[in-house]
Amino acid sequence: MLLEITQITQHFGGLCALAGVSFGVESGSVHGLIGPNGAGKTTLINILSGITPATSGTLRFDDRRIDTFPAHKIASLGIARTFQNIRLFPALTCLENVIAGQHLIAERPLLPRLLCLPGAIRQEAVYKQQSLDILVRVGLADRADFSAQHLSYGERRRLEIARALASCPRLLLLDEPVAGMRRQEMLSVAELIHTLSQEGMTILLIEHNMAFVMELCSQITVLNFGSVITTGTPAEVGRHPEVIEAYLGKSDQDA
Amino acid sequence: MQKNKQMMWMGIAVLMSLTLLLTVSTEFAAAAGKEAKIGLAFSMTGAAAGYGSTQKNGVQLAVDEINAAAGADGLKLIPIFDDDASTPQQGVNVFNKFINADKVSLIIGPTLSNTAQVSNRIAQQAGVPVLGISNTAKGITEIGDFIFRNSLTEMVVIPNTVKVAKEKLKISKVAVLYGNDDAFTKAGYEAFKIALQGAGITIINEQTFAKGDRDFSPQLTQIKSQNPDAIVVSALVEEASGIVSQARKLDIPKSVPIIGGNGFNSPGLMKNAGDAAEGVIVGAAWNTSSSSSLNRKFVEAYNNKYGSLPDQFAAQAYAGVYIAYQALSKAPSPDNHKAIRDALAQIKGMNTVLGNFSFTDGRDADYIPVVQIVKDGKFAIFGE
Amino acid sequence: MVHLTYFFAVYGSLINFIGINVLLALSLYVTLSAGQLSLGNAAFAGIGGYTAGILTTQFGVPYLLSLLAGALMAAIVGFLLGMPVLRLRGVFLAMATLSFGEVVRIAAINLKITGGAEGLLGMPAYTKTWFIYLVIAVVGYFLSRLRYSRAGWSFESIREDETAASAMGINTIYYKTLAFTIGAFIAGLAGAMYAHLNYIITPGEFGFSAAVNLLIYCIVGGSRVWYGPVFGAALLTALPEILRGIGVTAGPIRMFVNGLILLIVILFLPNGLISLFQRRRKVAVSVLAGAGIGDN
Amino acid sequence: MNLFLQQLVNGLFIGSVYGLFAVGYTLVFGVLDILNLAHPAVFTLGGLTALWLVETAGLTIFQAFPIAVLIAGLLGLLLDRVAFAPLRHRADTYFSGLISSIAMAIMFESVALGVFGAHTVRFPANTVTPTIWRFAGITVTSLQVEIVLVAFLLMVGLTQFLKHSRTGKAIRAVAENERMARLLGIHVDRIIAFTFFISSALGGAAGILFGLYFDAMSPDMGRSIELKGLAVIVLGGMGSIPGAIAGGLAFGLSEVLTVAITGTSNLRDAVAFAVLFAILLLRPSGILGRSRMREA
């Protein structure tokens, strides 16, 4: 297991958002996290990435306890994420967004820069090329010099993925990566996720589009009212009676 | 490096346009035969705006009188007013402009001592005489031999006030209230402290306030609880009137007089404190109620022109222009700063609204201060 | 040539003040570039100014050393202040730094060593015009190179979205404190230089209105690029002279124009007057050229 | 003579003036998350306008008070229209709003300076004729009692208005969640404009009461209360009306108690700002506010 989630509980005031959630994410897998609105999926992602600390429970990443770590430290272990409500750097260009995302891998020391050493300039060119390559991967190469706030909705989601990839993470947390996308766009993101997985990256994704999840994920965890209903392969999950029940009530929205 | 080039051009463009604007802005006015330009740096905005405006009034009145009396052949004054914005920075800019662009014969101002500390050095270096009319801090005239002032410092005014008050009122213990974030009020406090100690009067309580404060009741309550014989206050008129009126509202009896310095010497005290001002004792550099014809004429003319009574700032400004004019008339030419300076230094026993005026060897004002008391809404000589 | 001499005679001190204000604006720029709204930079300038002034007048410390000491003192205080207050966001940070500034000002009024309300007197006029502009050039160069360094990108990310920045692995507390400390250092340096320009410094010069003025310089010029605050500070410091040039002399009107410029800029030019000089689409491209990437 | 009790009365009095001033301040913050730094300028203009009505137009204070309050309210509408509404949909609205309110404050103050002059002025002595009451060694004037009463009437009135009236509920809805309020069919822009009207009217009322008691009004009188008002709303928890009232009283009391306990007033403002600073760090939600830290 690359990531082990054990008895994670989260209270907001009197509200219990997560009640003892436990499951594991296997190295190299594409793991889906599904459930109706308000099931606690995003809350869990926020805990995993250290944005909000859990009330109780433990997280292990690569056999290391990370539940007390601040967000930046978790990120430095190789966990990158995107946000459901898209948090890009709106005033920066696409390329700059990705370059900023290289924080963990790029040195960019100040002193050589101050002295304009050729090594620093060469290194910059390498980083820039890497960022451009990532933009190519998400299909935004022609948007490199556009500022992020002028992108379409789907483009912004893809740019956020690109920024997350810039740090070369081992585990990628995607919060509704294809929400609001057109079909063609969605397919290209699915392909990207598939390729990343084949390259060895582990991916945990939240998505409402069932076809997308069923097609892409090797493992799926279903959350409802802050608890895990089941974890299993798409086929197992699809047969689970409680899952069917949970989804039938809301099928008009979530199908 | 495309960006750098772009920036460089931009920088050059900005600098050039600034330069242009600034140069265009300074016209060279050709000096006519018998005219002398005087620069007047007063605070029109900022913390001291209230004083600057009456100073300007006082100057304008004097200039109008002088120019009317000069006739066709006499020396005329061209006043150039500018705003020092109550800050040293702006004061220095104004002085530089006066000295180098306007080429004034003499500068009157600036309003605040803090500004004078900085700006007067510029004038001293350039050898242009400065006449301060409201600077009372230590060390202003020590800046150099071109720096004069006609304002009596608290060090001169206050010992006299304390002496007279002690004689007439038989006070032995007092409370002191002063503004501790202002050079003028702080200097007043120091002067009071020395004078009180010298006169054998005990200070039983010291309280402070800050510029802009309006509520003095906590301090006054504290003072009241100690039953002093008198309350000694070093404040400018804004705060002075508030202190006086709140003291009476807090029921500190009129038998406990309030004693103030130069800052109190303004009709604003009676206007803003109303009845409460009755009996306040004010040691000052200008005798408001002086019956000298010069003074009566000034008060009347000022009142006619501006519809309000002059305060000490206006009187000092008015006197300042006459003092400057006397020196300018004696100098061979309005460009001869050295001669103007020498003429200023020689002024002795000149009759002004402030009294019989002389400069000391240290270029400070030398005349007799007064101790006044507020009676029926007016200043009267204390003890008469 | 005569014309130029004349120009410097009239505007020499204005040019010095522009320089000092430019440096102060740059100090706030650093803090703003990491998205932190500080109203404490005037107080840092005060700390630098008083430290340097006391050192030269009372301990005979050489000028350059006193500048360094003033700047370092401000940076240390900035660092110590930054650690606790930078957890606060937006206006809360502004208010915490503001109350810090007030405490500094009141301390300067009440302490013996700072000369109280009368101010600290007697600093020799060591600060020369060329030196001010040399320092500006160095600081400007430093900031322009800082922008695309690791710290610079971190500042930028934090300003744009602090949560996203931390999820990207940026230690936001560290970088915010760094920006705050660098800002305090520059402010302290400017204050120390200012102290040796004018013979006197007084507590009132480093109060709330000074802090707000710095903010106005940055906003009017534009706080997204380092030369924005430079332009803003230069323009607004020279504004009284410019207005005088076009015949506006009355005090209140100058004040009104000041406010009006600020209002117009914030309403119509959110990136400051400097954005008038920048061509829209070019921004993105030239930014990368500045990073030294476009050269290959 | 009961020194301590008298000081408590002093603190209660000045505290209620602070409270009334701060209520309007905090109301706008509660609804928009924007710090309206033009509030002190409205405070000043309210007081000066009432004075003009009494002195020049010859009205009694009872006629002048409502008219001046109305005018102050209209200034609030102007503020909203010019300085805030155009920025409402900008991402950094709290920041740009802060700046544009500074711009408006500068312009308002310059107008006050231009129209009313720089002098310190007061209401004519016979505007109100207070009697002095003495009991148990304490001195209170009828004017003080009246001011406290008016201040509390206005504050309680506002609280009840927000709690029970339709518009008041709409204001709270907008404060809670603007988008939701819009969905519920509330005219959000109109509600915000109305909020500014109320806020500024209260600020103007505070200015008049302040001027009536302290007999010293000037174009910059808002400045001395500006920072204290900020301290008060932080103390009370930003955006909380009861908090602002309690904060005003607490701040007023802390001022007089510092004097009463230390026996000197040197530290009065320093203590007040140090307390503000500490509260921001230890309990940024204020003494009464919600425990959640607002992301401004």
Coordinates of N, CA and C in Angstrom, one line a residue, chain B residues 1-4 6-7 10 13-14 18-28 44-46 81-83 88-90 92-94 96-97 100-103 113-114 117-118 121-122 137-138 143 179-183 186-187 190 210, chain C residues 3 6-7 9-14 17 21 105 109-110 115-118 121 145 148 194 198-200 202 205 226-227 231 234-235 237-238 240-242 244-246 249 251-252 254-255 274 277-279 282 286-287 289-290 292 295:
Chain B
M1 N 17.7 40.9 -24.1 CA 16.8 41.2 -22.9 C 15.8 42.3 -23.3
Q2 N 14.8 41.8 -23.9 CA 13.9 42.8 -24.5 C 13.2 43.6 -23.4
K3 N 12.9 42.9 -22.3 CA 12.1 43.6 -21.2 C 13.0 44.7 -20.6
N4 N 14.2 44.5 -20.4 CA 15.1 45.5 -19.8 C 15.2 46.7 -20.6
Q6 N 13.0 47.7 -22.8 CA 11.7 48.4 -22.7 C 11.6 49.2 -21.4
M7 N 12.1 48.6 -20.4 CA 12.0 49.3 -19.1 C 12.9 50.5 -19.1
M10 N 11.3 53.2 -20.8 CA 10.2 53.7 -20.0 C 10.7 54.6 -19.0
A13 N 11.7 57.9 -20.3 CA 10.6 58.7 -20.7 C 10.0 59.3 -19.4
V14 N 9.8 58.5 -18.4 CA 9.3 59.0 -17.2 C 10.1 60.2 -16.6
L18 N 9.0 64.1 -16.2 CA 9.1 64.7 -14.9 C 9.9 66.0 -14.9
T19 N 11.1 65.8 -15.6 CA 12.0 67.0 -15.7 C 11.3 68.1 -16.4
L20 N 10.6 67.8 -17.5 CA 10.0 68.8 -18.3 C 8.9 69.5 -17.4
L21 N 8.1 68.7 -16.8 CA 7.0 69.3 -16.0 C 7.5 70.2 -15.0
L22 N 8.6 69.8 -14.3 CA 9.2 70.5 -13.2 C 9.8 71.8 -13.7
T23 N 10.5 71.7 -14.9 CA 11.2 72.9 -15.3 C 10.2 73.9 -15.9
V24 N 9.2 73.4 -16.6 CA 8.2 74.3 -17.2 C 7.6 75.1 -16.0
S25 N 7.4 74.3 -14.9 CA 6.6 74.9 -13.8 C 7.3 76.1 -13.1
T26 N 8.6 76.3 -13.3 CA 9.2 77.4 -12.6 C 9.5 78.5 -13.6
E27 N 8.7 79.5 -13.5 CA 8.9 80.6 -14.4 C 9.9 81.6 -13.7
F28 N 10.6 82.3 -14.6 CA 11.5 83.3 -14.1 C 10.8 84.6 -14.1
M44 N -0.4 74.8 5.2 CA -1.8 75.0 4.7 C -2.5 73.6 4.9
T45 N -1.8 72.6 4.9 CA -2.4 71.3 5.1 C -1.7 70.5 6.2
G46 N -2.2 69.4 6.6 CA -1.5 68.6 7.6 C -1.8 69.1 9.0
F81 N 3.5 82.7 -1.3 CA 3.1 81.8 -0.3 C 3.3 80.3 -0.8
D82 N 3.7 79.4 0.1 CA 3.6 78.0 -0.3 C 3.4 77.2 0.9
D83 N 2.9 76.0 0.7 CA 2.4 75.1 1.7 C 3.6 74.1 2.1
P88 N 8.7 68.1 7.3 CA 10.0 68.6 7.0 C 10.3 68.4 5.5
Q89 N 9.9 67.3 4.9 CA 10.2 67.0 3.5 C 9.6 68.1 2.6
Q90 N 8.4 68.4 2.8 CA 7.8 69.4 1.9 C 8.4 70.8 2.3
V92 N 11.4 71.5 3.1 CA 12.7 71.6 2.4 C 12.4 71.9 0.9
N93 N 11.5 71.2 0.3 CA 11.2 71.4 -1.1 C 10.8 72.8 -1.4
V94 N 10.0 73.4 -0.5 CA 9.5 74.8 -0.6 C 10.7 75.7 -0.5
N96 N 13.8 75.2 -1.0 CA 14.7 75.1 -2.2 C 14.1 75.9 -3.4
K97 N 12.8 75.8 -3.5 CA 12.1 76.5 -4.6 C 12.3 78.0 -4.4
N100 N 16.1 79.0 -4.9 CA 16.8 78.8 -6.2 C 15.9 79.2 -7.4
A101 N 14.6 79.0 -7.3 CA 13.7 79.3 -8.4 C 13.2 80.7 -8.3
D102 N 12.6 81.0 -7.1 CA 12.0 82.4 -6.9 C 13.0 83.4 -6.6
K103 N 14.2 83.0 -6.1 CA 15.2 83.9 -5.7 C 14.7 85.0 -4.8
S113 N 8.5 73.9 14.2 CA 9.9 73.8 14.6 C 10.6 72.6 14.0
N114 N 9.9 71.5 13.9 CA 10.5 70.3 13.4 C 10.9 70.5 11.9
Q117 N 14.0 72.9 11.7 CA 15.2 72.2 12.0 C 15.9 71.7 10.7
V118 N 15.1 71.3 9.8 CA 15.6 70.8 8.5 C 15.7 71.9 7.5
R121 N 18.4 74.8 7.5 CA 19.8 74.5 7.2 C 20.1 74.8 5.7
I122 N 19.1 74.5 4.9 CA 19.2 74.8 3.4 C 19.4 76.3 3.2
A137 N 11.3 75.9 19.4 CA 12.1 74.8 19.9 C 13.5 75.3 20.1
K138 N 14.3 74.6 20.9 CA 15.7 74.9 21.1 C 16.5 74.7 19.8
I143 N 21.3 77.2 14.3 CA 21.6 76.6 13.0 C 22.6 77.5 12.3
G179 N 1.2 67.9 26.3 CA 1.2 67.0 25.2 C 2.6 66.4 25.0
N180 N 2.8 65.1 25.0 CA 4.1 64.6 25.1 C 4.6 64.1 23.7
D181 N 3.8 64.3 22.6 CA 4.3 63.9 21.3 C 4.5 65.1 20.4
D182 N 4.6 66.2 21.0 CA 4.8 67.4 20.1 C 5.9 68.2 20.7
A183 N 6.8 68.7 19.8 CA 8.0 69.4 20.2 C 7.7 70.7 21.0
K186 N 6.1 69.8 24.4 CA 7.1 69.2 25.3 C 8.1 70.2 25.8
A187 N 8.5 71.1 24.9 CA 9.4 72.2 25.4 C 8.7 73.1 26.4
E190 N 9.0 71.3 29.7 CA 10.3 71.4 30.3 C 10.5 72.7 31.0
A210 N -1.9 63.1 23.8 CA -1.3 63.1 22.5 C -2.1 64.1 21.6
Chain C
H3 N 21.1 75.1 -17.1 CA 19.8 74.7 -16.8 C 19.7 73.5 -15.8
Y6 N 20.7 74.5 -12.3 CA 19.5 75.2 -11.8 C 18.5 74.1 -11.3
F7 N 18.2 73.2 -12.2 CA 17.3 72.1 -11.8 C 17.6 71.4 -10.5
A9 N 19.5 72.5 -8.2 CA 19.5 73.4 -7.0 C 18.1 73.5 -6.5
V10 N 17.1 73.6 -7.4 CA 15.7 73.7 -7.0 C 15.2 72.4 -6.5
Y11 N 15.5 71.3 -7.2 CA 14.9 70.1 -6.9 C 15.8 69.0 -6.3
G12 N 17.0 69.4 -5.9 CA 17.9 68.5 -5.3 C 17.3 67.7 -4.2
S13 N 16.7 68.4 -3.2 CA 16.2 67.7 -2.1 C 15.0 66.9 -2.4
L14 N 14.2 67.4 -3.4 CA 13.1 66.6 -3.8 C 13.5 65.3 -4.4
F17 N 14.3 63.0 -1.7 CA 13.1 62.4 -1.0 C 12.5 61.4 -1.9
N21 N 11.7 57.7 -0.7 CA 10.3 57.1 -0.8 C 10.3 55.9 -1.8
R105 N 5.9 53.9 17.4 CA 5.9 55.4 17.4 C 5.8 56.0 18.8
I109 N 8.4 58.2 21.2 CA 8.0 59.5 21.8 C 8.4 59.4 23.3
N110 N 8.3 58.3 23.9 CA 8.6 58.2 25.4 C 10.0 57.8 25.8
G115 N 15.2 60.6 21.8 CA 15.0 62.1 21.8 C 13.6 62.5 22.0
G116 N 12.7 61.6 22.2 CA 11.3 61.9 22.5 C 10.6 62.7 21.3
A117 N 9.6 63.5 21.7 CA 8.8 64.2 20.7 C 9.6 65.1 19.9
E118 N 10.7 65.7 20.5 CA 11.5 66.7 19.7 C 12.3 66.0 18.6
L121 N 18.3 64.4 17.0 CA 18.9 65.5 16.3 C 20.4 65.2 16.0
R145 N 15.9 40.1 -10.0 CA 16.5 38.8 -10.1 C 15.7 37.8 -9.1
Y148 N 12.2 35.7 -10.3 CA 12.1 34.4 -10.9 C 13.0 33.4 -10.2
Y194 N 17.6 58.0 5.4 CA 16.8 59.2 5.6 C 17.3 60.0 6.8
N198 N 18.7 64.5 6.8 CA 17.8 65.7 7.2 C 18.3 66.3 8.5
Y199 N 19.3 65.7 9.2 CA 19.7 66.3 10.4 C 18.8 65.8 11.6
I200 N 17.5 65.6 11.3 CA 16.6 65.3 12.4 C 15.6 64.3 11.9
T202 N 11.8 62.6 13.5 CA 10.9 62.7 14.6 C 9.9 61.5 14.5
E205 N 7.1 61.1 11.8 CA 7.3 60.8 10.4 C 7.2 59.3 10.0
W226 N 8.4 45.2 -9.9 CA 9.2 46.0 -8.9 C 9.3 47.5 -9.3
Y227 N 9.2 47.8 -10.6 CA 9.3 49.2 -11.0 C 8.0 50.0 -10.9
F231 N 7.8 53.9 -9.8 CA 7.1 55.0 -10.5 C 6.1 55.7 -9.6
A234 N 7.8 58.0 -7.1 CA 8.4 59.2 -7.7 C 7.3 60.1 -8.1
L235 N 6.3 59.6 -8.7 CA 5.2 60.5 -9.2 C 4.5 61.2 -8.0
T237 N 5.6 61.7 -4.9 CA 6.4 62.6 -4.2 C 6.6 63.9 -4.9
A238 N 6.7 63.8 -6.2 CA 6.9 65.0 -7.0 C 5.6 65.8 -7.3
P240 N 3.3 67.5 -5.6 CA 3.1 68.9 -5.2 C 3.8 69.8 -6.1
E241 N 5.0 69.5 -6.6 CA 5.8 70.4 -7.4 C 5.1 70.4 -8.8
I242 N 4.7 69.2 -9.3 CA 4.0 69.2 -10.6 C 2.8 70.0 -10.6
R244 N 2.1 72.5 -8.6 CA 2.4 73.9 -8.5 C 2.7 74.4 -9.9
G245 N 3.4 73.5 -10.7 CA 3.8 73.9 -12.1 C 2.6 74.2 -12.9
I246 N 1.5 73.5 -12.7 CA 0.3 73.8 -13.5 C -0.6 74.7 -12.8
T249 N -2.1 75.7 -6.4 CA -1.3 76.0 -5.2 C -2.1 75.8 -3.9
G251 N -3.7 74.3 -0.8 CA -3.4 73.0 -0.1 C -4.5 72.0 -0.3
P252 N -5.8 72.3 0.1 CA -6.8 71.2 0.0 C -6.9 70.7 -1.4
R254 N -4.6 70.2 -3.7 CA -3.5 69.2 -3.9 C -3.9 67.9 -3.2
M255 N -4.4 68.0 -2.0 CA -4.8 66.8 -1.3 C -5.9 66.1 -2.1
I274 N 1.6 51.9 -14.0 CA 2.7 51.2 -14.8 C 2.1 50.4 -15.9
F277 N 2.0 51.5 -19.5 CA 3.2 51.4 -20.3 C 3.5 50.0 -20.8
Q278 N 2.8 49.1 -20.2 CA 3.0 47.7 -20.6 C 2.0 47.3 -21.7
R279 N 2.5 46.6 -22.7 CA 1.6 46.1 -23.8 C 1.0 44.8 -23.3
K282 N 2.1 41.2 -24.5 CA 3.6 41.1 -24.4 C 4.0 40.7 -23.0
S286 N 7.4 38.7 -22.3 CA 8.6 39.4 -21.8 C 9.0 39.0 -20.3
V287 N 8.0 38.5 -19.6 CA 8.2 38.0 -18.3 C 9.2 36.9 -18.4
A289 N 11.3 36.4 -20.8 CA 12.6 36.9 -21.2 C 13.4 37.4 -20.0
G290 N 12.7 38.0 -19.1 CA 13.4 38.5 -17.9 C 14.0 37.4 -17.1
G292 N 15.5 35.1 -18.1 CA 16.7 34.5 -18.8 C 16.4 33.3 -19.6
D295 N 16.6 33.7 -23.9 CA 17.8 34.0 -24.6 C 18.4 32.9 -25.5

